[in-house]
Coordinates of N, CA and C and ligand atoms in Angstrom, one line a residue:
M972 N -9.9 -7.6 -5.7 CA -9.0 -6.4 -5.3 C -8.8 -7.6 -4.5
G973 N -7.8 -7.2 -3.8 CA -6.7 -8.1 -3.2 C -5.4 -9.0 -4.1
V974 N -6.1 -9.1 -5.5 CA -4.7 -10.7 -5.4 C -4.3 -9.6 -6.8
I975 N -2.8 -10.6 -6.2 CA -1.7 -9.7 -6.6 C -1.2 -10.2 -7.8
A976 N -0.6 -10.3 -9.0 CA -0.4 -11.1 -10.1 C 1.3 -12.0 -9.4
K977 N 1.7 -13.1 -9.7 CA 2.3 -13.9 -9.8 C 3.5 -13.2 -10.0
G978 N 4.4 -13.5 -8.5 CA 5.6 -12.7 -8.4 C 5.5 -11.5 -8.7
A979 N 5.3 -10.9 -7.7 CA 5.0 -9.0 -7.6 C 5.9 -9.5 -6.5
K980 N 6.4 -8.3 -7.3 CA 7.5 -8.6 -5.6 C 7.3 -6.8 -4.8
C981 N 7.8 -6.9 -3.6 CA 6.9 -5.8 -2.5 C 8.4 -4.7 -3.2
N982 N 6.7 -3.0 -3.2 CA 7.5 -2.0 -3.5 C 8.8 -1.5 -3.3
V983 N 8.9 -1.7 -1.7 CA 9.6 -0.8 -1.2 C 10.8 -0.5 -1.3
D984 N 11.7 0.4 -0.9 CA 12.8 -0.1 -1.6 C 13.8 -0.5 -0.8
G985 N 14.9 -1.4 -0.8 CA 15.1 -2.5 -0.6 C 15.2 -3.7 -0.2
C986 N 14.0 -4.0 -0.6 CA 12.3 -4.9 0.2 C 12.5 -5.5 -1.2
T987 N 12.4 -7.3 -0.6 CA 13.1 -8.3 -1.7 C 12.1 -9.4 -2.1
N988 N 10.6 -9.5 -0.4 CA 10.3 -10.1 0.1 C 8.9 -10.0 -1.0
D989 N 8.0 -11.2 -1.2 CA 7.2 -11.4 -2.3 C 5.9 -10.3 -1.7
G990 N 5.2 -9.7 -2.6 CA 4.2 -8.9 -2.5 C 2.9 -9.5 -2.1
T991 N 1.6 -8.9 -0.9 CA 0.6 -9.0 -0.6 C 0.0 -8.9 -0.9
R992 N -0.1 -6.8 -0.7 CA -1.0 -6.4 -0.7 C -0.9 -5.5 -2.3
S993 N -1.8 -5.0 -3.0 CA -1.5 -3.4 -3.4 C -2.5 -2.5 -3.5
L994 N -1.3 -1.2 -3.3 CA -1.9 0.0 -2.9 C -1.6 0.8 -3.6
N995 N -2.6 2.1 -3.6 CA -2.0 3.3 -3.9 C -1.0 3.9 -3.5
T996 N -0.3 4.3 -4.2 CA 1.1 4.5 -4.2 C 1.3 5.6 -3.7
A997 N 0.6 6.3 -3.8 CA 0.1 8.0 -3.5 C 0.0 7.9 -1.4
R998 N -0.5 7.2 -1.5 CA -1.5 6.8 0.5 C -0.3 6.2 0.8
V999 N 0.8 5.3 0.3 CA 1.7 4.4 1.0 C 2.8 5.5 1.5
E1000 N 3.2 6.5 0.2 CA 4.3 7.6 0.4 C 3.8 7.9 1.5
T1001 N 2.6 8.5 2.2 CA 2.1 9.0 3.1 C 2.2 8.6 4.4
A1002 N 2.0 7.1 3.7 CA 2.5 6.5 5.9 C 4.1 6.7 6.0
G1003 N 4.5 7.0 5.4 CA 6.0 6.9 5.0 C 7.2 6.0 4.6
L1004 N 5.7 5.1 3.5 CA 7.2 4.3 3.1 C 8.1 4.8 2.0
K1005 N 8.6 4.2 1.9 CA 9.3 4.5 0.9 C 9.5 3.5 -0.7
V1006 N 8.9 4.0 -1.5 CA 9.0 2.9 -2.8 C 9.2 3.5 -4.1
N1007 N 9.9 2.1 -4.2 CA 10.7 2.2 -6.1 C 9.2 2.3 -6.9
S1008 N 8.0 2.2 -7.0 CA 7.0 2.3 -7.3 C 7.0 3.7 -8.7
T1009 N 6.5 2.8 -9.7 CA 6.7 4.5 -10.5 C 4.9 4.6 -10.7
G1010 N 4.0 4.0 -11.1 CA 2.5 3.4 -11.2 C 2.0 4.2 -9.9
K1011 N 0.3 3.9 -10.3 CA 0.3 4.1 -9.1 C -0.6 3.2 -8.1
K1012 N -0.4 2.4 -8.8 CA 0.1 0.9 -7.2 C 1.0 0.5 -7.3
T1013 N 1.1 0.7 -6.0 CA 2.9 -0.7 -5.4 C 1.7 -1.4 -4.8
V1014 N 3.6 -2.1 -4.5 CA 2.5 -3.6 -4.1 C 3.4 -4.4 -2.4
L1015 N 3.3 -3.8 -1.8 CA 3.6 -4.9 -0.7 C 3.6 -5.9 -0.3
C1016 N 4.4 -6.8 0.7 CA 4.7 -7.4 2.0 C 4.3 -7.4 2.5
K1017 N 3.7 -8.9 3.1 CA 3.3 -8.5 4.7 C 3.7 -8.0 5.7
S1018 N 5.2 -7.8 6.1 CA 5.0 -6.8 6.7 C 5.4 -5.7 6.6
H1019 N 5.4 -5.0 5.1 CA 5.7 -3.9 5.1 C 4.0 -3.3 4.7
Y1020 N 3.3 -4.6 4.3 CA 2.2 -3.7 4.5 C 2.0 -3.5 6.6
K1021 N 1.8 -4.0 7.3 CA 1.9 -3.8 8.4 C 2.3 -2.6 8.6
E1022 N 3.7 -2.0 8.7 CA 3.8 -1.2 8.8 C 2.8 -0.1 8.4
Y1023 N 2.7 -0.3 7.2 CA 1.6 0.7 6.3 C 0.8 1.0 7.7
K1024 N -0.3 -0.8 7.6 CA -1.5 0.0 8.5 C -1.7 0.6 9.7
K1025 N -0.7 0.4 10.4 CA 0.1 1.4 11.6 C 0.2 2.2 11.0
E1026 N 0.5 3.3 10.8 CA 1.3 4.7 9.7 C -0.2 4.6 9.1
S1027 N -1.2 4.5 9.8 CA -2.9 5.0 8.8 C -3.5 4.8 9.5
K1028 N -3.1 4.2 10.7 CA -4.1 3.8 11.4 C -5.7 4.4 10.2
D1029 N -5.1 6.1 11.4 CA -6.9 7.2 11.1 C -6.9 7.4 9.8
D1030 N -7.4 7.0 8.9 CA -8.0 7.8 7.4 C -8.9 6.5 6.3
R1031 N -9.7 7.2 7.3 CA -11.0 6.6 7.6 C -11.3 7.8 6.1
A1032 N -10.7 9.3 6.4 CA -11.5 10.1 5.3 C -10.3 10.1 3.9
L1033 N -8.8 9.4 4.2 CA -8.6 9.0 2.8 C -8.9 7.8 1.9
E1034 N -9.5 6.7 3.0 CA -9.8 5.8 2.2 C -11.0 6.3 1.4
R1035 N -12.3 6.8 1.3 CA -13.7 7.3 1.2 C -13.6 8.3 0.1
A1036 N -12.4 9.0 0.1 CA -12.0 9.7 -0.6 C -11.5 9.0 -2.0
R1037 N -11.1 8.0 -1.7 CA -10.5 7.3 -2.8 C -12.0 6.2 -3.1
Y1038 N -12.2 5.9 -3.0 CA -13.4 5.1 -2.8 C -14.4 6.1 -3.9
D1039 N -13.9 7.5 -3.6 CA -14.8 8.3 -4.8 C -13.9 9.3 -5.8
K1040 N -12.7 8.4 -6.1 CA -12.7 8.8 -6.9 C -12.5 8.0 -7.8
F1041 N -13.1 7.1 -7.8 CA -12.7 5.7 -9.2 C -15.0 5.3 -9.6
Ligands
LIG170 ZN1 8.3 -5.6 2.1

């Protein structure tokens, strides 16, 4: 967990920063970030991850649902 393939870039539309976090695409979109990722996983750079965290503070229930799924 938390390991990003070398060279992975942030998937937020228009962002070209290096990715630091890999997250569920649906969750990132729910947080209001526009991503160009088509897969289940979205890579976020440091600053967009911060933004994502800010928008999804109250997501403990979601987090649990996510783990239940796997
Ligand atoms: Zn970014």
